[in-house]
Amino acid sequence: MPLFTIAELQQMAQEWVALEYQQTPDAGLRDPFRPGIVLSPNDMYAVQVARSGYRPVPLSPAQNRSFLLPQSVIPGKGGFMIDYRTYQPVTQDAGHYREILLRGGSKLPGRADRWECRFNPYRPERVWLYDHTAATWVTCDFRLRHLLTDPWTADMWQEHAERHRAAGGSEQDEEAIALALAQRDRRRRSRRPPPKRTGAEPPFQGLELETEQPSQDPYAGLEEFDLSTLRPRPALPISPMAPPPAPAALPAGAETGGEPEGGQAPHPLAALFVPADVTDGPPDASATGTPAEAHEVVDAELLDDLDSVTDGDDSYEDGEDVIDVWEAPEGMEP
């Protein structure tokens, strides 16, 4: 079976979420106004945004820390350990850490004396110890953080810990592991780069959360909007087969600007075609846009031709029947 890196797996997972999960209808997602239609997560999100609007609310550092990986630790005088790395509180939180030590155990059900701690495996140089009694966080740093100036991850630490153990050392010797990791970064910086860049994918660092400073709120300076001033928009037909709404009638005497609503001028030959249900005389000049004099000229020409056939033509002798040009003889199709 092929093996993938963490970055490749992360990319495939993001593609699956965007192309499959977000666009696949789910039976649990339904609009109350259209309960018979099954919606996808994207459709349901669009329905909720159209109904209640959208305003992004930035999360606080404390809320972002809740998304990190949990770890149960036992605090001690010299700090606490995660994967054989010792973490100690920063200077401004040292007093709060001493209060946690004086309380003894956490008294949490099922955890005995362990306290909850959150850390980012892609940035393990800092962790946060959670005090559930005061709902506050205690910031703690890795004891040998000053030796690791380049970015490192928990996987890189575990890799060098296994190498150190294979060489006869111990995984608990964090000083030796930290120095080996620092030398690796130093050799990488001093190594001569290849003549041509191969476009290698950089190591995956994960999603960076604002765990120290609060995120900037782009709507912080806006005034509160009075929702009572909003008026509902007229409801539109839900069915796609519903007829479109009739255009609003213009008041009497209103000018249309000489063009129909669509912005297109009438066809020049539209006046020559008469609807089938119209049988009495020429169409109304006001409806077709054709002057009334044009219809009078056409009628006069037809009458002149008819008079020339019946009166002015000497080829017909007295007593001969004149065929009506408007009526076909019996037995002959028009």
Short mmCIF file of C-alpha atoms in Angstrom, two decimals:
data_model
loop_
_atom_site.label_atom_id
_atom_site.label_comp_id
_atom_site.label_asym_id
_atom_site.label_seq_id
_atom_site.Cartn_x
_atom_site.Cartn_y
_atom_site.Cartn_z
CA MET A 1 0.00 0.00 0.00
CA PRO A 2 1.29 3.53 -0.71
CA LEU A 3 2.43 5.61 2.23
CA PHE A 4 1.55 9.29 2.54
CA THR A 5 3.01 12.12 4.56
CA ILE A 6 0.94 14.08 7.07
CA ALA A 7 0.79 17.01 4.66
CA GLU A 8 -0.57 14.78 1.87
CA LEU A 9 -3.19 13.26 4.17
CA GLN A 10 -4.23 16.72 5.31
CA GLN A 11 -4.60 17.86 1.70
CA MET A 12 -6.71 14.82 0.80
CA ALA A 13 -8.89 15.33 3.86
CA GLN A 14 -9.53 18.97 2.95
CA GLU A 15 -10.42 18.00 -0.63
CA TRP A 16 -12.87 15.36 0.62
CA VAL A 17 -14.57 17.85 2.93
CA ALA A 18 -14.88 20.51 0.22
CA LEU A 19 -15.86 18.28 -2.72
CA GLU A 20 -17.76 15.41 -1.07
CA TYR A 21 -19.05 16.10 2.42
CA GLN A 22 -20.05 19.76 1.97
CA GLN A 23 -21.94 19.02 -1.26
CA THR A 24 -23.65 15.72 -0.36
CA PRO A 25 -27.32 15.97 0.77
CA ASP A 26 -27.96 14.72 4.28
CA ALA A 27 -31.32 13.53 5.61
CA GLY A 28 -30.80 15.49 8.82
CA LEU A 29 -30.50 18.86 7.05
CA ARG A 30 -33.90 20.26 6.06
CA ASP A 31 -35.38 23.71 5.71
CA PRO A 32 -38.50 24.20 7.89
CA PHE A 33 -40.20 26.00 5.00
CA ARG A 34 -39.35 23.17 2.58
CA PRO A 35 -39.27 19.99 4.70
CA GLY A 36 -39.56 17.72 1.67
CA ILE A 37 -36.18 18.77 0.24
CA VAL A 38 -32.97 17.23 1.58
CA LEU A 39 -30.16 19.78 1.73
CA SER A 40 -26.39 19.53 1.71
CA PRO A 41 -24.25 21.35 4.30
CA ASN A 42 -23.54 24.10 1.75
CA ASP A 43 -27.25 24.50 0.97
CA MET A 44 -28.19 24.59 4.66
CA TYR A 45 -25.53 27.20 5.36
CA ALA A 46 -26.85 29.35 2.50
CA VAL A 47 -30.41 29.07 3.87
CA GLN A 48 -29.36 30.15 7.35
CA VAL A 49 -27.24 33.05 6.06
CA ALA A 50 -30.11 34.29 3.88
CA ARG A 51 -32.48 34.11 6.85
CA SER A 52 -30.42 35.51 9.72
CA GLY A 53 -27.43 37.17 8.06
CA TYR A 54 -23.75 36.58 8.68
CA ARG A 55 -21.34 38.30 10.99
CA PRO A 56 -18.05 36.59 11.86
CA VAL A 57 -17.30 36.62 15.57
CA PRO A 58 -13.58 36.17 16.35
CA LEU A 59 -12.77 33.66 19.04
CA SER A 60 -10.85 34.62 22.14
CA PRO A 61 -7.48 33.00 22.97
CA ALA A 62 -9.18 30.95 25.70
CA GLN A 63 -11.71 29.60 23.21
CA ASN A 64 -9.00 28.76 20.69
CA ARG A 65 -7.08 26.80 23.31
CA SER A 66 -10.07 24.51 23.72
CA PHE A 67 -9.50 23.26 20.15
CA LEU A 68 -6.01 21.97 20.98
CA LEU A 69 -5.21 18.39 21.97
CA PRO A 70 -5.95 17.51 25.61
CA GLN A 71 -3.44 15.88 27.93
CA SER A 72 -3.79 14.88 31.59
CA VAL A 73 -0.76 15.87 33.67
CA ILE A 74 0.31 15.85 37.30
CA PRO A 75 1.83 19.23 38.31
CA GLY A 76 4.90 19.15 40.54
CA LYS A 77 7.38 21.58 42.02
CA GLY A 78 9.68 21.27 39.01
CA GLY A 79 6.82 21.34 36.50
CA PHE A 80 5.08 18.52 34.66
CA MET A 81 6.00 16.27 31.74
CA ILE A 82 4.45 15.56 28.33
CA ASP A 83 6.24 12.88 26.26
CA TYR A 84 9.30 13.24 28.55
CA ARG A 85 9.46 17.01 28.01
CA THR A 86 9.36 19.15 31.13
CA TYR A 87 7.14 22.23 31.11
CA GLN A 88 7.36 25.00 33.66
CA PRO A 89 5.08 28.04 34.18
CA VAL A 90 6.09 31.42 32.81
CA THR A 91 7.01 34.19 35.22
CA GLN A 92 3.65 35.98 35.22
CA ASP A 93 1.75 32.74 35.95
CA ALA A 94 4.12 31.33 38.59
CA GLY A 95 1.89 32.47 41.47
CA HIS A 96 -1.18 30.83 39.97
CA TYR A 97 0.79 27.62 39.46
CA ARG A 98 1.74 27.55 43.14
CA GLU A 99 -1.93 27.85 44.06
CA ILE A 100 -2.68 24.75 41.98
CA LEU A 101 0.07 22.85 43.81
CA LEU A 102 -1.37 23.84 47.18
CA ARG A 103 -4.80 22.49 46.22
CA GLY A 104 -3.39 19.04 45.63
CA GLY A 105 -5.37 16.95 43.16
CA SER A 106 -7.83 18.28 40.64
CA LYS A 107 -10.77 16.40 42.24
CA LEU A 108 -12.14 15.73 38.74
CA PRO A 109 -14.14 12.49 38.39
CA GLY A 110 -12.10 9.73 36.82
CA ARG A 111 -8.82 11.72 36.76
CA ALA A 112 -7.58 11.34 40.33
CA ASP A 113 -4.84 13.96 40.78
CA ARG A 114 -4.43 14.85 37.09
CA TRP A 115 -5.18 18.26 35.62
CA GLU A 116 -6.24 19.12 32.09
CA CYS A 117 -3.60 20.53 29.76
CA ARG A 118 -3.88 21.64 26.12
CA PHE A 119 -1.02 21.68 23.60
CA ASN A 120 -0.43 22.00 19.88
CA PRO A 121 1.61 19.04 18.53
CA TYR A 122 2.94 21.22 15.70
CA ARG A 123 4.13 23.93 18.12
CA PRO A 124 4.91 22.05 21.35
CA GLU A 125 7.24 24.68 22.81
CA ARG A 126 4.29 26.13 24.81
CA VAL A 127 1.32 24.49 26.55
CA TRP A 128 -1.57 25.70 28.72
CA LEU A 129 -2.65 24.18 32.04
CA TYR A 130 -6.37 24.66 32.71
CA ASP A 131 -7.60 25.55 36.20
CA HIS A 132 -11.23 24.42 36.21
CA THR A 133 -11.85 25.89 39.67
CA ALA A 134 -11.23 29.44 38.44
CA ALA A 135 -11.85 28.84 34.69
CA THR A 136 -8.41 30.29 33.84
CA TRP A 137 -5.29 29.12 32.03
CA VAL A 138 -1.68 28.84 33.20
CA THR A 139 0.87 29.32 30.43
CA CYS A 140 3.84 26.94 30.58
CA ASP A 141 6.96 26.74 28.36
CA PHE A 142 9.30 23.88 27.53
CA ARG A 143 12.24 23.92 29.90
CA LEU A 144 14.82 23.73 27.07
CA ARG A 145 13.03 26.01 24.69
CA HIS A 146 16.06 28.28 24.39
CA LEU A 147 18.01 25.47 22.68
CA LEU A 148 15.46 25.03 19.86
CA THR A 149 15.40 28.25 17.88
CA ASP A 150 13.93 26.71 14.71
CA PRO A 151 10.33 25.47 14.42
CA TRP A 152 9.88 21.86 15.52
CA THR A 153 7.03 19.45 16.08
CA ALA A 154 6.17 16.59 18.42
CA ASP A 155 6.84 14.10 15.61
CA MET A 156 10.35 15.47 15.12
CA TRP A 157 10.96 15.13 18.86
CA GLN A 158 9.72 11.53 18.85
CA GLU A 159 11.94 10.70 15.85
CA HIS A 160 15.08 11.90 17.61
CA ALA A 161 14.01 10.22 20.85
CA GLU A 162 13.83 6.86 19.05
CA ARG A 163 17.25 7.44 17.49
CA HIS A 164 18.68 8.30 20.88
CA ARG A 165 17.19 5.13 22.39
CA ALA A 166 18.53 3.02 19.51
CA ALA A 167 22.00 4.41 20.22
CA GLY A 168 21.79 3.21 23.84
CA GLY A 169 20.30 6.30 25.45
CA SER A 170 17.04 6.89 27.25
CA GLU A 171 13.91 8.66 26.05
CA GLN A 172 13.85 10.55 29.36
CA ASP A 173 17.16 12.27 28.59
CA GLU A 174 15.52 15.40 27.21
CA GLU A 175 18.77 17.41 27.16
CA ALA A 176 20.44 14.98 24.74
CA ILE A 177 17.35 14.79 22.53
CA ALA A 178 17.01 18.59 22.43
CA LEU A 179 20.68 18.99 21.47
CA ALA A 180 20.35 16.37 18.72
CA LEU A 181 17.30 18.18 17.36
CA ALA A 182 19.12 21.53 17.49
CA GLN A 183 22.16 20.08 15.66
CA ARG A 184 19.89 18.70 12.96
CA ASP A 185 18.54 22.19 12.28
CA ARG A 186 22.06 23.63 12.38
CA ARG A 187 23.28 21.11 9.79
CA ARG A 188 20.31 21.81 7.60
CA ARG A 189 21.09 25.54 7.57
CA SER A 190 24.80 25.03 6.83
CA ARG A 191 24.25 22.43 4.12
CA ARG A 192 24.85 23.61 0.58
CA PRO A 193 21.54 23.92 -1.21
CA PRO A 194 20.94 21.91 -4.41
CA PRO A 195 21.66 23.66 -7.72
CA LYS A 196 18.01 23.51 -8.72
CA ARG A 197 15.00 23.61 -6.47
CA THR A 198 12.93 20.46 -6.70
CA GLY A 199 9.81 22.05 -5.27
CA ALA A 200 9.67 19.77 -2.22
CA GLU A 201 6.62 20.27 -0.07
CA PRO A 202 7.41 22.02 3.25
CA PRO A 203 6.60 20.17 6.49
CA PHE A 204 3.02 20.50 7.61
CA GLN A 205 2.68 22.96 10.48
CA GLY A 206 -1.07 22.70 11.10
CA LEU A 207 -3.59 25.48 11.50
CA GLU A 208 -2.24 28.36 13.55
CA LEU A 209 -4.71 29.55 16.18
CA GLU A 210 -4.59 32.85 18.03
CA THR A 211 -3.82 31.48 21.48
CA GLU A 212 -1.93 34.51 22.77
CA GLN A 213 -3.54 37.67 21.38
CA PRO A 214 -7.23 38.06 20.48
CA SER A 215 -8.11 38.16 16.80
CA GLN A 216 -8.98 41.48 15.23
CA ASP A 217 -12.71 42.08 14.90
CA PRO A 218 -13.42 43.92 11.60
CA TYR A 219 -16.83 45.00 12.95
CA ALA A 220 -15.60 46.32 16.30
CA GLY A 221 -16.18 49.99 15.39
CA LEU A 222 -19.70 49.58 14.01
CA GLU A 223 -22.71 50.73 15.97
CA GLU A 224 -25.39 48.32 17.04
CA PHE A 225 -28.16 47.99 14.48
CA ASP A 226 -31.78 48.27 15.55
CA LEU A 227 -33.42 45.11 14.26
CA SER A 228 -36.90 46.57 14.84
CA THR A 229 -36.36 48.92 11.90
CA LEU A 230 -36.12 46.04 9.42
CA ARG A 231 -39.13 45.24 7.28
CA PRO A 232 -39.75 41.77 5.84
CA ARG A 233 -39.22 41.28 2.14
CA PRO A 234 -42.23 39.98 0.14
CA ALA A 235 -42.15 36.21 -0.09
CA LEU A 236 -41.21 34.77 -3.47
CA PRO A 237 -42.69 31.59 -4.98
CA ILE A 238 -40.80 28.52 -3.83
CA SER A 239 -41.66 26.20 -6.73
CA PRO A 240 -39.53 26.75 -9.84
CA MET A 241 -42.62 26.03 -11.99
CA ALA A 242 -44.61 28.85 -10.40
CA PRO A 243 -45.52 31.65 -12.86
CA PRO A 244 -43.52 34.84 -12.51
CA PRO A 245 -45.22 37.70 -10.68
CA ALA A 246 -47.15 40.16 -12.83
CA PRO A 247 -45.43 43.51 -13.39
CA ALA A 248 -46.74 46.39 -11.37
CA ALA A 249 -49.25 48.54 -13.27
CA LEU A 250 -48.15 52.06 -14.05
CA PRO A 251 -50.35 54.91 -12.89
CA ALA A 252 -52.51 56.72 -15.41
CA GLY A 253 -50.59 59.27 -17.45
CA ALA A 254 -47.17 57.83 -16.58
CA GLU A 255 -44.62 57.89 -19.38
CA THR A 256 -42.69 54.77 -20.24
CA GLY A 257 -39.80 56.55 -21.95
CA GLY A 258 -40.68 55.33 -25.47
CA GLU A 259 -39.34 51.80 -24.93
CA PRO A 260 -40.82 48.71 -23.31
CA GLU A 261 -39.61 47.50 -19.92
CA GLY A 262 -37.13 45.07 -21.44
CA GLY A 263 -35.26 47.93 -23.12
CA GLN A 264 -35.89 46.57 -26.68
CA ALA A 265 -37.68 48.51 -29.42
CA PRO A 266 -40.67 46.85 -31.20
CA HIS A 267 -39.90 44.93 -34.38
CA PRO A 268 -40.40 47.00 -37.58
CA LEU A 269 -42.71 44.35 -39.11
CA ALA A 270 -44.75 43.74 -35.96
CA ALA A 271 -47.60 45.93 -37.32
CA LEU A 272 -48.12 43.64 -40.33
CA PHE A 273 -49.14 40.66 -38.22
CA VAL A 274 -52.64 40.66 -36.74
CA PRO A 275 -53.62 38.29 -33.93
CA ALA A 276 -55.95 35.46 -34.94
CA ASP A 277 -58.77 36.63 -32.66
CA VAL A 278 -58.86 40.06 -34.30
CA THR A 279 -61.22 40.06 -37.33
CA ASP A 280 -62.70 43.53 -37.43
CA GLY A 281 -60.70 45.95 -39.51
CA PRO A 282 -57.10 46.89 -39.17
CA PRO A 283 -55.39 46.76 -35.79
CA ASP A 284 -55.53 49.71 -33.53
CA ALA A 285 -52.86 52.21 -34.47
CA SER A 286 -52.23 53.08 -30.85
CA ALA A 287 -51.51 49.43 -29.97
CA THR A 288 -49.22 48.62 -32.88
CA GLY A 289 -47.45 51.91 -33.14
CA THR A 290 -48.29 52.22 -36.89
CA PRO A 291 -49.93 55.46 -38.08
CA ALA A 292 -53.59 55.22 -39.12
CA GLU A 293 -52.79 56.78 -42.51
CA ALA A 294 -50.82 53.67 -43.50
CA HIS A 295 -53.92 51.47 -43.14
CA GLU A 296 -56.02 53.95 -45.15
CA VAL A 297 -53.50 53.86 -48.03
CA VAL A 298 -53.53 50.04 -48.09
CA ASP A 299 -57.35 49.94 -48.16
CA ALA A 300 -57.47 52.50 -50.96
CA GLU A 301 -55.07 50.51 -53.15
CA LEU A 302 -57.11 47.32 -52.71
CA LEU A 303 -60.33 49.12 -53.67
CA ASP A 304 -58.70 50.66 -56.76
CA ASP A 305 -57.58 47.25 -58.00
CA LEU A 306 -61.06 45.85 -57.50
CA ASP A 307 -62.69 48.74 -59.40
CA SER A 308 -60.30 48.33 -62.32
CA VAL A 309 -61.30 44.68 -62.67
CA THR A 310 -65.06 45.24 -62.55
CA ASP A 311 -65.47 48.57 -64.35
CA GLY A 312 -62.34 49.64 -66.19
CA ASP A 313 -61.52 46.34 -67.94
CA ASP A 314 -63.27 46.11 -71.37
CA SER A 315 -62.36 42.47 -71.86
CA TYR A 316 -65.45 41.36 -70.00
CA GLU A 317 -68.62 41.40 -72.13
CA ASP A 318 -72.04 42.00 -70.83
CA GLY A 319 -73.60 38.99 -69.27
CA GLU A 320 -70.32 37.34 -68.19
CA ASP A 321 -69.91 36.52 -64.57
CA VAL A 322 -67.11 38.29 -62.79
CA ILE A 323 -65.17 36.15 -60.40
CA ASP A 324 -64.90 37.64 -56.98
CA VAL A 325 -61.26 37.90 -56.06
CA TRP A 326 -62.13 37.42 -52.40
CA GLU A 327 -64.24 34.25 -52.77
CA ALA A 328 -63.14 30.99 -54.41
CA PRO A 329 -65.59 29.23 -56.80
CA GLU A 330 -67.38 26.13 -55.67
CA GLY A 331 -65.30 22.99 -56.05
CA MET A 332 -62.05 24.95 -56.04
CA GLU A 333 -59.91 25.16 -52.99
CA PRO A 334 -58.91 28.63 -51.96
#
